Short mmCIF file of C-alpha atoms and ligand atoms in Angstrom, two decimals:
data_model
loop_
_atom_site.label_atom_id
_atom_site.label_comp_id
_atom_site.label_asym_id
_atom_site.label_seq_id
_atom_site.Cartn_x
_atom_site.Cartn_y
_atom_site.Cartn_z
CA MET A 1 -59.41 -57.42 -5.70
CA ASP A 2 -56.20 -55.61 -6.58
CA GLN A 3 -54.84 -52.89 -4.32
CA ARG A 4 -55.37 -50.10 -6.90
CA VAL A 5 -59.14 -50.78 -7.05
CA LYS A 6 -59.30 -51.00 -3.26
CA ASP A 7 -57.60 -47.63 -2.82
CA ASP A 8 -59.76 -46.02 -5.45
CA PHE A 9 -62.70 -45.42 -3.11
CA ASP A 10 -64.63 -42.25 -3.89
CA ILE A 11 -67.65 -42.02 -1.60
CA ARG A 12 -69.50 -39.94 -4.20
CA ASP A 13 -69.79 -43.05 -6.39
CA TYR A 14 -72.09 -44.55 -3.74
CA LEU A 15 -74.12 -41.51 -2.70
CA ARG A 16 -77.24 -39.92 -4.10
CA LEU A 17 -75.66 -36.54 -4.61
CA ASP A 18 -79.03 -34.99 -5.45
CA ARG A 19 -79.94 -35.57 -1.78
CA MET A 20 -77.08 -33.37 -0.57
CA PRO A 21 -76.59 -31.45 1.62
CA HIS A 22 -77.32 -34.15 4.17
CA PHE A 23 -79.16 -33.34 7.37
CA LEU A 24 -76.63 -34.65 9.92
CA CYS A 25 -75.21 -32.25 12.53
CA PRO A 26 -71.49 -31.42 12.31
CA GLY A 27 -69.38 -34.23 13.76
CA CYS A 28 -72.28 -36.72 14.00
CA GLY A 29 -70.88 -40.24 14.17
CA HIS A 30 -73.59 -41.54 11.86
CA GLY A 31 -71.85 -39.89 8.89
CA ILE A 32 -68.60 -41.69 9.72
CA ALA A 33 -70.50 -44.97 10.03
CA LEU A 34 -72.02 -44.42 6.59
CA ARG A 35 -68.57 -43.81 5.14
CA ALA A 36 -67.32 -47.08 6.67
CA LEU A 37 -70.27 -48.97 5.21
CA LEU A 38 -69.84 -47.56 1.71
CA TRP A 39 -66.10 -48.16 1.82
CA ALA A 40 -66.70 -51.80 2.82
CA ILE A 41 -69.22 -52.17 -0.01
CA HIS A 42 -66.62 -50.78 -2.40
CA GLU A 43 -63.93 -53.16 -1.19
CA LEU A 44 -66.24 -56.13 -1.57
CA GLY A 45 -66.97 -55.03 -5.13
CA LEU A 46 -70.73 -55.28 -4.59
CA ASP A 47 -72.99 -54.39 -7.49
CA LYS A 48 -75.27 -51.54 -6.41
CA ASP A 49 -78.20 -53.15 -8.26
CA GLN A 50 -77.76 -56.22 -6.08
CA LEU A 51 -77.58 -54.22 -2.87
CA ALA A 52 -80.52 -53.34 -0.61
CA VAL A 53 -80.17 -50.99 2.36
CA VAL A 54 -83.07 -51.01 4.81
CA SER A 55 -83.44 -48.57 7.68
CA GLY A 56 -85.95 -47.64 10.34
CA ILE A 57 -86.80 -44.14 11.58
CA GLY A 58 -84.35 -41.88 13.37
CA CYS A 59 -81.23 -39.93 12.44
CA SER A 60 -79.71 -43.37 11.80
CA GLY A 61 -82.73 -44.28 9.69
CA ARG A 62 -82.20 -41.33 7.37
CA LEU A 63 -78.91 -42.75 6.12
CA SER A 64 -80.45 -45.21 3.67
CA ALA A 65 -81.86 -42.31 1.66
CA TYR A 66 -78.33 -41.18 0.82
CA VAL A 67 -77.14 -44.53 -0.56
CA ASP A 68 -77.24 -45.03 -4.31
CA ALA A 69 -78.69 -48.54 -4.22
CA ASN A 70 -82.09 -50.16 -3.56
CA THR A 71 -83.12 -48.43 -0.35
CA TYR A 72 -86.06 -48.75 2.00
CA HIS A 73 -86.95 -46.33 4.78
CA THR A 74 -89.34 -48.39 6.87
CA THR A 75 -91.32 -47.71 10.05
CA HIS A 76 -89.68 -47.15 13.44
CA GLY A 77 -88.34 -50.41 14.88
CA ARG A 78 -89.27 -52.52 11.88
CA PRO A 79 -86.28 -52.59 9.49
CA LEU A 80 -85.28 -56.13 10.51
CA ALA A 81 -88.80 -57.44 9.92
CA PHE A 82 -88.86 -55.77 6.51
CA ALA A 83 -85.36 -57.01 5.67
CA THR A 84 -86.27 -60.55 6.68
CA GLY A 85 -89.09 -60.66 4.14
CA LEU A 86 -86.95 -59.04 1.49
CA LYS A 87 -84.04 -61.43 1.93
CA LEU A 88 -86.28 -64.49 1.93
CA ALA A 89 -87.98 -63.32 -1.27
CA ARG A 90 -84.74 -62.20 -2.92
CA PRO A 91 -81.85 -64.29 -1.58
CA ASP A 92 -79.68 -63.01 -4.43
CA LEU A 93 -79.55 -59.53 -2.84
CA THR A 94 -77.05 -58.38 -0.24
CA VAL A 95 -79.30 -56.89 2.42
CA ILE A 96 -77.94 -54.42 4.96
CA VAL A 97 -79.94 -52.93 7.82
CA ILE A 98 -79.10 -49.59 9.41
CA THR A 99 -80.78 -49.06 12.74
CA GLY A 100 -80.47 -46.92 15.88
CA ASP A 101 -80.23 -48.05 19.49
CA GLY A 102 -83.82 -46.92 20.08
CA ASP A 103 -84.99 -48.43 16.81
CA SER A 104 -83.45 -51.84 17.48
CA LEU A 105 -83.37 -52.20 21.26
CA ALA A 106 -86.56 -50.42 22.37
CA ILE A 107 -89.49 -50.58 19.94
CA GLY A 108 -87.72 -53.11 17.72
CA GLY A 109 -86.09 -55.19 20.46
CA ASN A 110 -88.20 -58.25 19.81
CA HIS A 111 -87.36 -58.22 16.11
CA LEU A 112 -83.66 -58.00 16.89
CA ILE A 113 -83.79 -60.99 19.21
CA HIS A 114 -85.54 -63.15 16.65
CA ALA A 115 -83.34 -62.00 13.76
CA CYS A 116 -80.34 -63.13 15.83
CA ARG A 117 -82.04 -66.43 16.63
CA ARG A 118 -82.93 -67.21 13.01
CA ASN A 119 -79.53 -66.42 11.51
CA LEU A 120 -80.79 -65.18 8.15
CA ASP A 121 -77.98 -63.72 6.03
CA LEU A 122 -78.43 -60.04 6.91
CA THR A 123 -75.94 -57.47 8.14
CA CYS A 124 -77.29 -55.19 10.85
CA LEU A 125 -75.43 -51.99 11.70
CA MET A 126 -76.70 -50.61 14.99
CA LEU A 127 -75.57 -47.03 15.43
CA ASN A 128 -75.34 -46.52 19.17
CA ASN A 129 -75.41 -42.85 20.08
CA GLU A 130 -76.98 -43.60 23.49
CA VAL A 131 -79.98 -41.39 22.79
CA TYR A 132 -83.06 -40.77 20.67
CA GLY A 133 -81.41 -38.25 18.38
CA MET A 134 -84.16 -37.49 15.92
CA THR A 135 -86.93 -36.79 18.42
CA GLY A 136 -84.96 -34.37 20.56
CA GLY A 137 -82.75 -36.37 22.91
CA GLN A 138 -84.82 -38.75 25.05
CA ALA A 139 -83.09 -41.59 26.92
CA SER A 140 -82.69 -44.88 25.07
CA PRO A 141 -81.95 -48.42 26.32
CA THR A 142 -78.22 -47.72 25.90
CA THR A 143 -78.03 -44.39 27.71
CA SER A 144 -75.16 -44.51 30.20
CA ALA A 145 -75.67 -44.17 33.92
CA GLU A 146 -76.17 -40.62 35.15
CA ARG A 147 -76.26 -39.05 31.69
CA TYR A 148 -78.67 -36.18 31.22
CA THR A 149 -81.31 -36.41 28.54
CA THR A 150 -84.67 -34.71 28.09
CA THR A 151 -86.35 -37.62 29.88
CA THR A 152 -83.66 -38.03 32.55
CA PRO A 153 -83.25 -34.48 33.86
CA LEU A 154 -81.83 -35.83 37.13
CA GLY A 155 -79.40 -38.16 35.37
CA ASN A 156 -80.19 -41.64 34.02
CA HIS A 157 -80.76 -44.21 36.76
CA GLU A 158 -81.74 -47.19 34.56
CA PRO A 159 -79.36 -50.04 33.76
CA ARG A 160 -78.34 -50.13 30.14
CA PHE A 161 -78.27 -52.88 27.54
CA ASP A 162 -74.99 -54.27 26.25
CA ALA A 163 -76.31 -54.82 22.72
CA CYS A 164 -73.51 -57.18 21.67
CA LYS A 165 -74.07 -59.48 24.61
CA LEU A 166 -77.77 -59.47 23.84
CA ALA A 167 -77.14 -60.33 20.18
CA GLU A 168 -74.69 -63.07 21.04
CA ALA A 169 -77.01 -64.61 23.61
CA ALA A 170 -79.89 -64.52 21.11
CA GLY A 171 -77.80 -66.46 18.59
CA ALA A 172 -76.28 -63.96 16.16
CA SER A 173 -73.52 -65.85 14.37
CA PHE A 174 -71.35 -62.75 13.90
CA VAL A 175 -71.09 -60.03 16.53
CA GLY A 176 -68.74 -57.06 16.48
CA ARG A 177 -68.28 -53.58 17.83
CA GLU A 178 -66.17 -50.62 16.79
CA VAL A 179 -65.90 -46.92 17.49
CA THR A 180 -66.18 -44.35 14.70
CA LEU A 181 -62.76 -42.96 15.60
CA GLN A 182 -61.19 -46.14 14.19
CA LEU A 183 -62.57 -45.73 10.68
CA PRO A 184 -60.37 -48.32 8.87
CA ALA A 185 -61.02 -50.88 11.61
CA LEU A 186 -64.73 -50.14 11.42
CA LYS A 187 -64.68 -50.54 7.65
CA ASN A 188 -62.87 -53.89 8.00
CA LEU A 189 -65.38 -55.08 10.60
CA VAL A 190 -68.33 -54.13 8.39
CA ARG A 191 -66.70 -55.86 5.43
CA GLU A 192 -66.26 -59.04 7.51
CA GLY A 193 -69.86 -58.81 8.65
CA ILE A 194 -71.23 -58.46 5.13
CA ALA A 195 -69.07 -61.34 3.90
CA HIS A 196 -70.26 -63.57 6.76
CA ALA A 197 -73.02 -65.99 5.71
CA GLY A 198 -75.55 -65.57 8.51
CA PHE A 199 -76.87 -62.80 10.74
CA SER A 200 -74.18 -60.22 11.48
CA PHE A 201 -74.74 -57.72 14.26
CA ILE A 202 -72.34 -54.80 14.38
CA GLU A 203 -72.58 -52.12 17.02
CA VAL A 204 -71.03 -48.82 16.02
CA ILE A 205 -70.25 -46.46 18.87
CA SER A 206 -71.45 -43.31 17.15
CA ASP A 207 -71.51 -39.92 18.85
CA CYS A 208 -74.56 -37.69 18.92
CA THR A 209 -72.39 -34.62 19.11
CA GLU A 210 -75.32 -32.23 19.20
CA ILE A 211 -78.11 -33.18 21.60
CA TYR A 212 -76.32 -35.74 23.78
CA GLY A 213 -72.90 -34.15 23.64
CA ARG A 214 -74.04 -30.65 24.46
CA LYS A 215 -76.45 -31.69 27.20
CA ASN A 216 -73.73 -33.69 28.94
CA GLU A 217 -70.98 -31.12 28.31
CA LEU A 218 -68.86 -33.67 26.47
CA GLY A 219 -67.00 -30.97 24.55
CA SER A 220 -66.79 -30.01 20.91
CA SER A 221 -67.48 -32.57 18.18
CA PRO A 222 -63.76 -33.40 17.66
CA GLU A 223 -63.22 -33.63 21.42
CA MET A 224 -66.16 -35.95 21.77
CA VAL A 225 -64.97 -38.24 18.98
CA LEU A 226 -61.37 -38.21 20.21
CA ARG A 227 -62.36 -39.29 23.68
CA GLN A 228 -63.42 -42.62 22.18
CA LYS A 229 -59.78 -43.64 22.16
CA HIS A 230 -59.86 -43.72 25.94
CA ASP A 231 -63.01 -45.84 25.93
CA VAL A 232 -61.70 -49.18 24.70
CA ARG A 233 -60.75 -51.88 27.16
CA PRO A 234 -60.01 -55.18 25.44
CA GLU A 235 -60.66 -57.34 28.48
CA SER A 236 -64.01 -55.74 29.30
CA TYR A 237 -66.27 -58.04 27.28
CA GLY A 238 -68.40 -60.10 29.61
CA ASN A 239 -67.89 -57.70 32.51
CA GLN A 240 -70.37 -55.24 33.88
CA VAL A 241 -70.10 -52.00 31.97
CA GLU A 242 -71.77 -49.08 33.65
CA ARG A 243 -70.24 -46.01 32.07
CA PRO A 244 -69.09 -46.75 28.55
CA PHE A 245 -68.22 -43.18 27.68
CA ARG A 246 -65.89 -42.95 30.64
CA PRO A 247 -62.33 -44.12 29.90
CA GLY A 248 -61.71 -47.78 29.24
CA HIS A 249 -65.08 -49.40 28.83
CA TRP A 250 -65.66 -50.83 25.36
CA GLN A 251 -64.32 -53.99 23.88
CA THR A 252 -64.11 -53.67 20.12
CA GLY A 253 -63.47 -55.99 17.19
CA ILE A 254 -65.11 -59.31 16.37
CA LEU A 255 -66.69 -60.55 19.59
CA ALA A 256 -68.34 -63.73 18.31
CA ARG A 257 -68.20 -65.71 15.09
CA ASP A 258 -69.97 -69.01 14.58
CA ALA A 259 -70.66 -71.01 11.40
CA ARG A 260 -74.15 -72.28 12.10
CA PRO A 261 -76.76 -72.97 9.37
CA GLU A 262 -78.03 -69.92 7.51
CA TYR A 263 -81.80 -69.56 7.84
CA GLY A 264 -82.70 -68.86 4.19
CA ALA A 265 -80.90 -71.90 2.81
CA ALA A 266 -82.24 -74.09 5.61
CA TRP A 267 -85.78 -72.81 5.04
CA ARG A 268 -85.63 -73.45 1.28
CA ALA A 269 -84.29 -76.96 1.85
CA HIS A 270 -87.05 -77.55 4.39
CA CYS A 271 -89.73 -76.42 1.91
CA GLU A 272 -88.31 -78.60 -0.83
CA GLN A 273 -88.20 -81.60 1.46
CA HIS A 274 -91.87 -81.08 2.28
CA GLY A 275 -92.99 -80.37 -1.28
CA GLY A 276 -93.39 -76.61 -0.75
CA GLY A 277 -92.54 -73.89 -3.25
CA ALA A 278 -89.96 -71.65 -1.60
CA ARG A 279 -88.21 -69.33 -4.04
CA ARG A 280 -84.52 -69.69 -4.65
C1 TPP B 301 -94.11 -46.13 15.93
C2 TPP B 301 -93.28 -44.91 16.20
N1 TPP B 301 -93.02 -44.56 17.47
C3 TPP B 301 -92.26 -43.48 17.72
C4 TPP B 301 -91.77 -42.72 16.70
C5 TPP B 301 -90.97 -41.50 17.00
N2 TPP B 301 -89.55 -41.68 16.79
C6 TPP B 301 -88.95 -41.34 15.63
S1 TPP B 301 -87.30 -41.58 15.64
C7 TPP B 301 -87.38 -42.15 17.25
C8 TPP B 301 -86.15 -42.52 18.03
C9 TPP B 301 -84.91 -42.60 17.24
O1 TPP B 301 -83.85 -43.00 18.07
P1 TPP B 301 -82.79 -44.04 17.60
O2 TPP B 301 -83.43 -45.23 17.00
O3 TPP B 301 -81.86 -44.30 18.73
O4 TPP B 301 -82.06 -43.28 16.40
P2 TPP B 301 -81.23 -41.91 16.36
O5 TPP B 301 -82.20 -40.84 15.93
O6 TPP B 301 -80.67 -41.64 17.71
O7 TPP B 301 -80.18 -42.17 15.35
C10 TPP B 301 -88.68 -42.15 17.74
C11 TPP B 301 -89.07 -42.58 19.11
C12 TPP B 301 -92.06 -43.12 15.38
N3 TPP B 301 -91.57 -42.47 14.32
N4 TPP B 301 -92.81 -44.21 15.16
S1 SF4 B 302 -79.19 -35.05 16.57
FE1 SF4 B 302 -77.41 -36.28 17.13
S2 SF4 B 302 -77.68 -38.25 16.06
FE2 SF4 B 302 -79.04 -36.73 15.08
S3 SF4 B 302 -77.85 -35.88 13.37
FE3 SF4 B 302 -77.53 -34.53 15.13
S4 SF4 B 302 -75.65 -35.31 16.11
FE4 SF4 B 302 -76.41 -36.91 14.74
#
């Protein structure tokens, strides 16, 4: 694609403007993540009619409603199950899943593990704001140690998931992480993930500036987002990470990339070999 077309990104071309104003709080990282996704879609030159965006329930889950494409707002924790069926039935579509840390690691944790294992050609954006945003700020499986939430009034004492390590161990063939502060890098990572033929898991460190930020006195929205720049430590992947929102604790970029067989193609070949009628 030539540079002029690439630079010509106008987010309004990809939004349902009749759904505006959106419901996100000021400074919410989920809005930045949506911008990165739509920018990546633009750069890839994807046809909106050939694009499906599937989300679960949560502040993260609301994002699909704003995208001018084929969109599906499914039940809490189930977007990957829905997307799996959709992609198998319609392999011609580019299918993108937007999910929250609660949606994908708590109620939907089992679906995430098996989506990684199968390696169907889906792109999963997990927006990690360390909390259940939509339901009022309960702790999630990614809440950092000692953080205050409505369900951890004494400070969180549970160990947290490193979602990327989980995805990699479960077999995701593309794993990446980026912070919303680095918007161009995030856009590039999402673009790589969509272009990858197989299951792509991308964790976006996305601030809940309202419920989580205020309860933990993390400062104003800009302050909270800016502190992300102190939170990246390239050599940290594989090490114990206890307090990711303290300085120096996230490794970002592409963390794993592996060219193993894509599930849909393998499944169709398998059906053909055994005389079945899988759709192309
Ligand atoms: C089966 C079911 N259980 C619980 C809920 C209530 N619920 C709605 S959103 C949500 C958590 C959302 O948190 P997360 O996935 O982290 O997304 P966020 O809102 O933080 O973006 C919960 C528990 C529900 N809608 N359906
Ligand atoms: S509650 Fe948190 S996650 Fe939800 S829209 Fe507001 S800032 Fe974003």
